[in-house]
CSV table of C-alpha atoms and ligand atoms in Angstrom, one decimal:
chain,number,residue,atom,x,y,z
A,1,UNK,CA,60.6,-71.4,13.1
A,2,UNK,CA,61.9,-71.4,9.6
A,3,UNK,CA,59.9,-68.8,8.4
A,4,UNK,CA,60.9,-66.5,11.0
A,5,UNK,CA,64.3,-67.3,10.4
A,6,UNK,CA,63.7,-66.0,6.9
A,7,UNK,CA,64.9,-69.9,6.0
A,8,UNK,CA,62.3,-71.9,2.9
A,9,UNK,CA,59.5,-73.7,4.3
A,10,UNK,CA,57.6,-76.8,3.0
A,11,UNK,CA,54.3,-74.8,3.2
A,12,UNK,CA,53.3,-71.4,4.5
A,13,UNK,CA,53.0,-71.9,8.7
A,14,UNK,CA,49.9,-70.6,10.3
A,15,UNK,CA,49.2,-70.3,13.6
A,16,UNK,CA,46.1,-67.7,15.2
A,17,UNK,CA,46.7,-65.0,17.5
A,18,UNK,CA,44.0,-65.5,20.3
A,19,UNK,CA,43.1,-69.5,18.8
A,20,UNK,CA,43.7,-70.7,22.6
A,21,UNK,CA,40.5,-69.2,24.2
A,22,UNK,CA,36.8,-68.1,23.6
A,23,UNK,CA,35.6,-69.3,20.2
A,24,UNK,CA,36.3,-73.1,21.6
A,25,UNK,CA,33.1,-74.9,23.6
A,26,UNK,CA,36.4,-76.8,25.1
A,27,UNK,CA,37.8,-73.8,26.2
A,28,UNK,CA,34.2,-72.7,27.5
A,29,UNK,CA,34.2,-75.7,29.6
A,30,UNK,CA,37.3,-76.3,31.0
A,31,UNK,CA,37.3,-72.3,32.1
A,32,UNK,CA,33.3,-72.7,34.1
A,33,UNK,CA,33.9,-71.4,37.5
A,34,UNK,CA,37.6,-70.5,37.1
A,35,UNK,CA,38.9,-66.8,36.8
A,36,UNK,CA,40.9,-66.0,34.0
A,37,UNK,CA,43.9,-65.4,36.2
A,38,UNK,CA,43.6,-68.0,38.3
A,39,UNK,CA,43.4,-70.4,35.3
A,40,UNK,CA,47.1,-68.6,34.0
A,41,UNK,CA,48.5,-69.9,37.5
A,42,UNK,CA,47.5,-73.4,37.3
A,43,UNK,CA,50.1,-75.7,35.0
A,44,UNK,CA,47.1,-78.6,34.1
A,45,UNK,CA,45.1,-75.8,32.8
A,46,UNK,CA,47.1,-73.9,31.4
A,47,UNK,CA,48.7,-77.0,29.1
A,48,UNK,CA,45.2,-78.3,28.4
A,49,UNK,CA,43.9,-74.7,26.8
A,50,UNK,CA,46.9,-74.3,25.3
A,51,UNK,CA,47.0,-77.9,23.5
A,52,UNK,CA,43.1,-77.7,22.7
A,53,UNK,CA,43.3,-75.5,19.2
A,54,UNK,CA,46.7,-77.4,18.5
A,55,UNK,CA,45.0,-80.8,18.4
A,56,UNK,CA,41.9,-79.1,16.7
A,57,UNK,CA,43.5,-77.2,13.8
A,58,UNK,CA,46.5,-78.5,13.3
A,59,UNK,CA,48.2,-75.4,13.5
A,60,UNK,CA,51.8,-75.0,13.0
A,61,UNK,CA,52.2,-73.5,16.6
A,62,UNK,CA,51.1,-73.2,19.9
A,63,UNK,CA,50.4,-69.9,21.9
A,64,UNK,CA,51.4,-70.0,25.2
A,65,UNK,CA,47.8,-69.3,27.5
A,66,UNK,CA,48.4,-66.8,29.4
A,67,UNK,CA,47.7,-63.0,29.6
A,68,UNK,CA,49.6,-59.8,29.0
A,69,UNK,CA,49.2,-58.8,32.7
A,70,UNK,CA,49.7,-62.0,34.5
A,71,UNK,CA,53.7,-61.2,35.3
A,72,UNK,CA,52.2,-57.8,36.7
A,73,UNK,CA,49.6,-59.7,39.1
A,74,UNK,CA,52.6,-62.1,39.9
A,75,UNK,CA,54.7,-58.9,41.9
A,76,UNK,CA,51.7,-58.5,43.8
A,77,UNK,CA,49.9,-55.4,41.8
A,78,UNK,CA,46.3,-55.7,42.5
A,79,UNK,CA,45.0,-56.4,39.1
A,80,UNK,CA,42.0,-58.3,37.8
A,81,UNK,CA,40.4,-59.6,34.1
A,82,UNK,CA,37.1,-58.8,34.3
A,83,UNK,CA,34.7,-61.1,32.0
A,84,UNK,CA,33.5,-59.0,28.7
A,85,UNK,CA,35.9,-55.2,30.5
A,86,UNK,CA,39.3,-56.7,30.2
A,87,UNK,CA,42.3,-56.0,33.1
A,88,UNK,CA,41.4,-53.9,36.0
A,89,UNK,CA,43.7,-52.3,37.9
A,90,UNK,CA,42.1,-51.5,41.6
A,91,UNK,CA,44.7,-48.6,42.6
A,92,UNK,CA,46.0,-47.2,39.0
A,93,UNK,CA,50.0,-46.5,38.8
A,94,UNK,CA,50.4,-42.6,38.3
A,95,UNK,CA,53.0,-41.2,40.9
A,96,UNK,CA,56.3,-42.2,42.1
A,97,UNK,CA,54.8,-43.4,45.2
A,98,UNK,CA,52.5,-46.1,43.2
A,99,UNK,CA,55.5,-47.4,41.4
A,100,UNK,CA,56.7,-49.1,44.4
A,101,UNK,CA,54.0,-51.1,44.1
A,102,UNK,CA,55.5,-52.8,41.2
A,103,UNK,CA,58.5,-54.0,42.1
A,104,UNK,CA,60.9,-56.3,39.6
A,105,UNK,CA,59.9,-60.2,38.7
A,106,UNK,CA,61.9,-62.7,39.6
A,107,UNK,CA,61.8,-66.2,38.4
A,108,UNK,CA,60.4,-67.4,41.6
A,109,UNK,CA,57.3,-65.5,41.3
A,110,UNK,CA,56.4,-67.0,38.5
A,111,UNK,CA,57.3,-71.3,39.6
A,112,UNK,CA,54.3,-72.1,37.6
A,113,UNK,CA,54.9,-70.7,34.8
A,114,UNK,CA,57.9,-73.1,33.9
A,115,UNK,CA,55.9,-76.2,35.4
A,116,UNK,CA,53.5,-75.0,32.5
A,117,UNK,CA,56.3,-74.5,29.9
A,118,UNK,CA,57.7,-77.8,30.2
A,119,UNK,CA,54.6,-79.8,30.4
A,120,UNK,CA,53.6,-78.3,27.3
A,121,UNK,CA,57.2,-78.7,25.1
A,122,UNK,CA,57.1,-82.7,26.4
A,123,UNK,CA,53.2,-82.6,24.8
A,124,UNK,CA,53.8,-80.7,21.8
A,125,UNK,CA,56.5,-82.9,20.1
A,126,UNK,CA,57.7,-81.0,17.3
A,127,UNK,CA,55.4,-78.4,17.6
A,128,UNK,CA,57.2,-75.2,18.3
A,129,UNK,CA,55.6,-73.1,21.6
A,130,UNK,CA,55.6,-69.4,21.2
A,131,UNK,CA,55.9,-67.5,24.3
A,132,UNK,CA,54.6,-64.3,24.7
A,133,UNK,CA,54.4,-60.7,27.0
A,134,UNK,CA,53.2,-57.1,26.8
A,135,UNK,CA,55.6,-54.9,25.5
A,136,UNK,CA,55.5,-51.7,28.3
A,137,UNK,CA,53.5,-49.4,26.3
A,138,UNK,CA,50.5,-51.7,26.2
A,139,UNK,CA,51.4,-52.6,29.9
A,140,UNK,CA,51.6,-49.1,30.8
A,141,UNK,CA,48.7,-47.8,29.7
A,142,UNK,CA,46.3,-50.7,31.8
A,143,UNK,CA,48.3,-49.5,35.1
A,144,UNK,CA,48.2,-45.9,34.3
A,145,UNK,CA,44.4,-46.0,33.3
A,146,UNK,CA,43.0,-48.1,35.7
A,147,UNK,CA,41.8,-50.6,32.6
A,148,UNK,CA,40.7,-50.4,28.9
A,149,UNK,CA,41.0,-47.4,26.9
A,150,UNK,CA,40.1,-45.7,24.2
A,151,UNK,CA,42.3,-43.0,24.0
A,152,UNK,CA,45.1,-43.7,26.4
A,153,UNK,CA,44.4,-40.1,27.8
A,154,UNK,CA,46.1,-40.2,31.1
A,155,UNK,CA,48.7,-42.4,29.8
A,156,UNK,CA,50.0,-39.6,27.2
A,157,UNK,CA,49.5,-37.1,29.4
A,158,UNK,CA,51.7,-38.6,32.2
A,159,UNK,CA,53.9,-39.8,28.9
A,160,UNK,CA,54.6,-35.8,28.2
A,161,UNK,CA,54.2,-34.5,31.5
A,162,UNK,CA,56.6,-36.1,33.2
A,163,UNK,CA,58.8,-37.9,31.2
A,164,UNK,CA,60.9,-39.1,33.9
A,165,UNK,CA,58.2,-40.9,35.7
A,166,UNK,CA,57.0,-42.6,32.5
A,167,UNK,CA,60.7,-43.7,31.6
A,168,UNK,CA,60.9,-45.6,35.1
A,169,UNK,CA,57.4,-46.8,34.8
A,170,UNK,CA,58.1,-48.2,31.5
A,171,UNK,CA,61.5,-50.1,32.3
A,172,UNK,CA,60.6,-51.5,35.2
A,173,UNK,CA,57.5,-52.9,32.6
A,174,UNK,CA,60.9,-53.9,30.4
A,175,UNK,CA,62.6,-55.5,33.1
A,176,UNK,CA,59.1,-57.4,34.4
A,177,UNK,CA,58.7,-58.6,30.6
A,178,UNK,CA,61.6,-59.6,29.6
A,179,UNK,CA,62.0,-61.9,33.0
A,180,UNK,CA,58.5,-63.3,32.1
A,181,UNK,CA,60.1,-64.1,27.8
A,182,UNK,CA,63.2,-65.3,29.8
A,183,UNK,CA,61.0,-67.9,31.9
A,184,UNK,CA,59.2,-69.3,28.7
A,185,UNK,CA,62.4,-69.9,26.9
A,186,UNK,CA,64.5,-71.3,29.6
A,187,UNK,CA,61.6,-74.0,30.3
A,188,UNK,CA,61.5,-74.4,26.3
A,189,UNK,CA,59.4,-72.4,24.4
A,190,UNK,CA,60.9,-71.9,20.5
A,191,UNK,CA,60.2,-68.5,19.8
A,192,UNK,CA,58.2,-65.3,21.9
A,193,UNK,CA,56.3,-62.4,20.5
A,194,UNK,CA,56.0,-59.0,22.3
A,195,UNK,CA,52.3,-57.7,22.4
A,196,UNK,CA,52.5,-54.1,22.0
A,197,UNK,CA,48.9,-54.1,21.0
A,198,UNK,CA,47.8,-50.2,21.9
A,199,UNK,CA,50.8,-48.9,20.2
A,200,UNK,CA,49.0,-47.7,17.1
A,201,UNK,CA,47.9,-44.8,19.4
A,202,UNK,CA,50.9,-43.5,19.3
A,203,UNK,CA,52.3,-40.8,16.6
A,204,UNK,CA,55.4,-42.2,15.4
A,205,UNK,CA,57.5,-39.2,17.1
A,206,UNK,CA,56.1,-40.1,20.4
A,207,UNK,CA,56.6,-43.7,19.2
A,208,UNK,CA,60.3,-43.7,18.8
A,209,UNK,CA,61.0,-41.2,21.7
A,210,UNK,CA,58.3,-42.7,24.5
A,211,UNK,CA,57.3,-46.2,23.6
A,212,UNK,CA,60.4,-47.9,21.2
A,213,UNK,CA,63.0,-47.7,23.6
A,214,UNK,CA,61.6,-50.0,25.8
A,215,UNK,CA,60.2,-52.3,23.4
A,216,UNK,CA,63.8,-52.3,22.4
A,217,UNK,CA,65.3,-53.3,25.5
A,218,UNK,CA,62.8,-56.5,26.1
A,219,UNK,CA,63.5,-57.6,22.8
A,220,UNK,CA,67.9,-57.4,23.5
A,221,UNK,CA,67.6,-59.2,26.5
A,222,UNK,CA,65.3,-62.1,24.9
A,223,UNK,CA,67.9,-61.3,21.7
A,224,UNK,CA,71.0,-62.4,23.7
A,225,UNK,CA,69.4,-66.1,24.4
A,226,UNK,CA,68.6,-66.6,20.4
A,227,UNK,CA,64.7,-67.3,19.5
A,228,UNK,CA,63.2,-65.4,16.7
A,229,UNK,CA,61.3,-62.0,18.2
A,230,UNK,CA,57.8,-61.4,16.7
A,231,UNK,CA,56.4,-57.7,17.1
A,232,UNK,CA,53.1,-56.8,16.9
A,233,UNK,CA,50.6,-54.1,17.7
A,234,UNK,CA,47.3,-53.0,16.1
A,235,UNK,CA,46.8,-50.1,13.6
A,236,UNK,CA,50.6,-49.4,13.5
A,237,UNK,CA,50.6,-48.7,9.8
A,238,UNK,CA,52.3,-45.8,10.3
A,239,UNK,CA,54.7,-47.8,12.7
A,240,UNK,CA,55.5,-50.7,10.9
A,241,UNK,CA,59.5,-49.9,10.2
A,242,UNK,CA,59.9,-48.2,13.2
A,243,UNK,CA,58.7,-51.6,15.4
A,244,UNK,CA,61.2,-53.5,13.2
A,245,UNK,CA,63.7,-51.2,14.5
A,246,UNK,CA,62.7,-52.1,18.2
A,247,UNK,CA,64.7,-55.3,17.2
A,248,UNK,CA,62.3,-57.7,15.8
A,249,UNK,CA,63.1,-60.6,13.2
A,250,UNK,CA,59.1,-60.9,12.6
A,251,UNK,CA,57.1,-57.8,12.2
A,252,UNK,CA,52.7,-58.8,12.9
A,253,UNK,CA,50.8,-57.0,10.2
A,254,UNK,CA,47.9,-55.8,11.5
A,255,UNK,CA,44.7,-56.4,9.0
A,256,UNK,CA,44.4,-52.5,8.0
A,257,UNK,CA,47.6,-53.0,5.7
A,258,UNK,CA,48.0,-54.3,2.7
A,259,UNK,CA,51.1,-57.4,3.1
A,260,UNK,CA,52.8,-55.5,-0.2
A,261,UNK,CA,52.4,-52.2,1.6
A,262,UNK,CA,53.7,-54.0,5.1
A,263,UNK,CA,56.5,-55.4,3.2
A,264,UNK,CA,57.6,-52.2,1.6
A,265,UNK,CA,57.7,-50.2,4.7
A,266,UNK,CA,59.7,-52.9,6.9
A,267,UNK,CA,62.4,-53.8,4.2
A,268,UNK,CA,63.7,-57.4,3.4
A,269,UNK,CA,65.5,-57.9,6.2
A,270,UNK,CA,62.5,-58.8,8.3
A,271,UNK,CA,59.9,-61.8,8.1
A,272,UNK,CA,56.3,-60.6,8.3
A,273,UNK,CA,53.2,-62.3,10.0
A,274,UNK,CA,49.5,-61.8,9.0
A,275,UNK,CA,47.3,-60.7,8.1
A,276,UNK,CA,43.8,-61.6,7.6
A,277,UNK,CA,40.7,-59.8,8.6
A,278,UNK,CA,39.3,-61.7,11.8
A,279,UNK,CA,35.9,-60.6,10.6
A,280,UNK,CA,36.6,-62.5,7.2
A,281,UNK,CA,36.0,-65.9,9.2
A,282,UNK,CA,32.2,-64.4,9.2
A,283,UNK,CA,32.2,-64.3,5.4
A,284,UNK,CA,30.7,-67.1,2.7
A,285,UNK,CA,33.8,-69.6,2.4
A,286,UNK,CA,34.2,-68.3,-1.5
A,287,UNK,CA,35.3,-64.8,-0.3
A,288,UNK,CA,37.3,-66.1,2.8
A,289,UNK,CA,39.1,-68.9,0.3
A,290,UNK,CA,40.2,-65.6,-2.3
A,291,UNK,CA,41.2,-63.2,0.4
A,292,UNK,CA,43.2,-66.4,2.0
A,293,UNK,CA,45.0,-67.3,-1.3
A,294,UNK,CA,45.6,-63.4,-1.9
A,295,UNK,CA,47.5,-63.5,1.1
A,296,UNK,CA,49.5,-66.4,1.0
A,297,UNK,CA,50.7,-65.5,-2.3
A,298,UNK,CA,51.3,-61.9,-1.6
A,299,UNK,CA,53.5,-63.5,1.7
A,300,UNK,CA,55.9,-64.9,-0.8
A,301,UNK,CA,57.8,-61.8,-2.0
A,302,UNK,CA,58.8,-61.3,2.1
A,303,UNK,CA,61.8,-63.3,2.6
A,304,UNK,CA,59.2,-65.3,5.6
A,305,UNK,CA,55.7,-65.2,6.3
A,306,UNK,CA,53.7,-66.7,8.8
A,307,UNK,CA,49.6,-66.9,8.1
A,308,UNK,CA,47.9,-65.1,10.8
A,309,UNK,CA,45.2,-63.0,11.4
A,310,UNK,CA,45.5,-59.6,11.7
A,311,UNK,CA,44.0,-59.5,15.0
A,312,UNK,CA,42.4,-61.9,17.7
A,313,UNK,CA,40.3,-64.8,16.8
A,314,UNK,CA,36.8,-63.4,17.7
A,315,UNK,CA,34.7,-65.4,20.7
A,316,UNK,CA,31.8,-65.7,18.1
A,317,UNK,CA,33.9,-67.1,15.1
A,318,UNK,CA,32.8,-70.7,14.3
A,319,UNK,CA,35.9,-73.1,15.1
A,320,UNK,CA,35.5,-75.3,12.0
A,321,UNK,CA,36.1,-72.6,9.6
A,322,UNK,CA,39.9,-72.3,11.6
A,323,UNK,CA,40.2,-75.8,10.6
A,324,UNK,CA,39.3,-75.5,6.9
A,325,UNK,CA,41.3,-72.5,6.7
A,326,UNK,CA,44.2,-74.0,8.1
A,327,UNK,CA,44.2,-76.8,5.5
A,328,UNK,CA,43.9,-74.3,2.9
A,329,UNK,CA,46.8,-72.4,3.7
A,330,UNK,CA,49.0,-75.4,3.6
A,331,UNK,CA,47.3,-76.7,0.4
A,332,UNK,CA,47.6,-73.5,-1.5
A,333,UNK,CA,51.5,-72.7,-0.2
A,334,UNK,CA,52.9,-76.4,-0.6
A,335,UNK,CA,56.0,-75.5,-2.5
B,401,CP3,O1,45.5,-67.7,22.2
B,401,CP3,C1,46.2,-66.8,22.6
B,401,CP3,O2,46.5,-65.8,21.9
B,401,CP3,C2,46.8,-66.9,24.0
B,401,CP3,C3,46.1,-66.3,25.0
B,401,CP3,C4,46.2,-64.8,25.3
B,401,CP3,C5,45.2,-64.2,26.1
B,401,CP3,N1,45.5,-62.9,26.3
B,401,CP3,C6,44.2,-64.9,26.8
B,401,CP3,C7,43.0,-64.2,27.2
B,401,CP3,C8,47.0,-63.8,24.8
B,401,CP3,C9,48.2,-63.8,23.9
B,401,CP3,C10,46.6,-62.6,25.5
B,401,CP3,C11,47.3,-61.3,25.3
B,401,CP3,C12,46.6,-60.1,25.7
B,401,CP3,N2,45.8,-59.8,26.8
B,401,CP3,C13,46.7,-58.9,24.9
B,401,CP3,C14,47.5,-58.7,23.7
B,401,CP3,C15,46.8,-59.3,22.5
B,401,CP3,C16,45.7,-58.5,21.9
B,401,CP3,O3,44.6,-58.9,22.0
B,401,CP3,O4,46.0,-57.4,21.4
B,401,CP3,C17,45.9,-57.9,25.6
B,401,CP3,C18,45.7,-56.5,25.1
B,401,CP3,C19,45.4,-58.5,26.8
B,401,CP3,C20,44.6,-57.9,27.8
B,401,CP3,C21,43.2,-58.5,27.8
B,401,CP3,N3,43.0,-59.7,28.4
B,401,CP3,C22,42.0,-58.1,27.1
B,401,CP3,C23,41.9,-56.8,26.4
B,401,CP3,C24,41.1,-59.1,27.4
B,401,CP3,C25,39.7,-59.2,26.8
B,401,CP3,C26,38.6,-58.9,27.8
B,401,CP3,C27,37.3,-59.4,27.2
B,401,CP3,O5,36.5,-60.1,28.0
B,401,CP3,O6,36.9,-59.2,26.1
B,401,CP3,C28,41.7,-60.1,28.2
B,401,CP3,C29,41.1,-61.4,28.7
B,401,CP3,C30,41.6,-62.6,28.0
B,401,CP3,N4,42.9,-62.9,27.7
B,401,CP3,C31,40.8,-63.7,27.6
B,401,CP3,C32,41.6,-64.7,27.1
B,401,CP3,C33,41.3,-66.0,26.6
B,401,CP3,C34,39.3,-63.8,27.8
B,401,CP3,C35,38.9,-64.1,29.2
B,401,CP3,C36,37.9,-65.2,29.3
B,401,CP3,O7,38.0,-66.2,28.7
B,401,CP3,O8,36.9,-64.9,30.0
């Protein structure tokens, strides 16, 4: 929390997007026979995955298990995470007509997710929770697909086609988002970051006309109740200062830039997070250890970094090399 507050810190945090999840035979376990939504709904679950790489690693944070398109499955949209596809969408949204089908969140949709909240801040101790949602974007382009895509092709064309239609799919994704943030941090979680992971598709035009604006307007409304913001999406190089824009205090650093480069483009008024290769964690220890240190030192010149990866943990990545490296990040950054 003092990092992203741009405040000094006994050691560089660190903390892995994705470390709740597949590379853990815990994880694997506790999830046999349970759907991946289905396990988001129920509070025991969700609080043991979420504790499972805290207790582990010894991270500096815990990520709130969940999924990007559980507070779209809570209003009733017929969606589904398919092992190895991702979400599924049975009826895609593309007309006016589908968009009734998503209707606003309320807190009452979501009962559980507090009971899951609280259980986990009266676990975690001092152990800061950071909650978590799509941004609409990323959100979008699921519904308007149908699932995963490669190149978003019916999601821009529906973006330029009819602009009006994309504009009120994408805040009633705001509105649905930023109720889900404002459930985490009313049952306690410390900080929340906004997942706007397909955003790097974007050119930076459509970026700051299409996309930003509603990025912008989850991030106010979780702004007004006064935990740090973290942004991040992948391959948004070209992005970087214009996500800061959207109203973040910590801008995710994808692992395609270089953290000087990052920190050039976003300017010292924001914190950065990153941003090591997840494929490094496959590497002999020697190279992992120099591109580790290389990072950690190059984090100092931002006025706050947290240690992250630049992407998801990967399912195959061995969970004892997360441990190691999380001891050498806070050897190597004790100030
Ligand atoms: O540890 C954590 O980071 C918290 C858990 C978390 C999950 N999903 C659990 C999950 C988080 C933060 C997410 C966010 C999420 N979900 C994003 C944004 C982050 C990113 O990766 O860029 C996106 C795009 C999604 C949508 C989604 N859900 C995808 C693309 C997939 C992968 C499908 C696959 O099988 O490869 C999922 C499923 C998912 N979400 C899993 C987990 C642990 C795997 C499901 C399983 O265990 O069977």
């Amino acid at each position: 929390m003092q990092a992203a507050r741009r405040r000094p810190v006994p050691h560089t945090p660190i903390w892995f997007m994705r470390q709740a999840g597949r590379s853990l035979p815990e994880y694997r376990a506790l999830r046999a026979g349970v759907g991946m939504l289905e396990s988001c709904r129920r509070p025991d679950l969700v609080a043991e995955i979420t504790m499972q790489p805290v207790r582990r690693h010894g991270v500096d944070a815990a990520i709130f298990f969940s999924d990007i398109v559980v507070p779209v499955a809570a209003v009733g949209l017929d969606i589904d995470i398919v092992a190895g596809v991702g979400p599924v969408v049975a009826d895609p949204i593309r007309t006016w007509k589908d968009l009734e089908r998503l209707p606003e969140l309320t807190p009452q949709d979501i009962p559980d997710i507090t009971e899951s909240v609280r259980l986990l801040v009266a676990e975690l101790g001092d152990t800061p929770l950071i909650g978590f949602a799509g941004a609409p974007f990323t959100l979008a382009s699921y519904l308007v697909e149908g699932g995963p895509s490669r190149n978003h092709l019916l999601t821009k064309a529906l973006m330029h086609g009819d602009p009006q239609l994309w504009n009120a799919l994408c805040a009633r994704l705001a509105q649905i988002s930023a109720t889900f943030l404002e459930v985490q941090i009313a049952a306690g979680a410390s900080a929340v970051q906004l997942f706007d992971s397909w955003a790097g598709a974007c050119s930076r035009a459509d970026y700051e006309r299409y996309v930003r604006p509603h990025s912008a307007a989850v991030l106010a409304a979780v702004g007004e109740l006064g935990v740090p913001r973290i942004h991040f999406g992948v391959g948004t190089g070209e992005l970087l200062a214009s996500m800061a824009q959207a109203g973040a205090d910590v801008v995710g650093v994808d692992y395609r830039v270089a953290l000087p480069d990052a920190i050039a483009r976003v300017g010292t008024s924001y914190a950065v997070q990153g941003n090591l290769d997840p494929a490094l964690l496959f590497a002999p220890w020697e190279a992992l250890e120099r591109e580790t240190r290389r990072i950690v030192a190059q984090g100092l010149s931002a006025p706050g970094h947290i240690f992250n990866l630049g992407h998801g943990v990967l399912p195959e990545t061995d969970p004892d090399v997360l441990t190691r490296l999380v001891d050498l990040v806070h050897e190597c950054s004790a100030r």
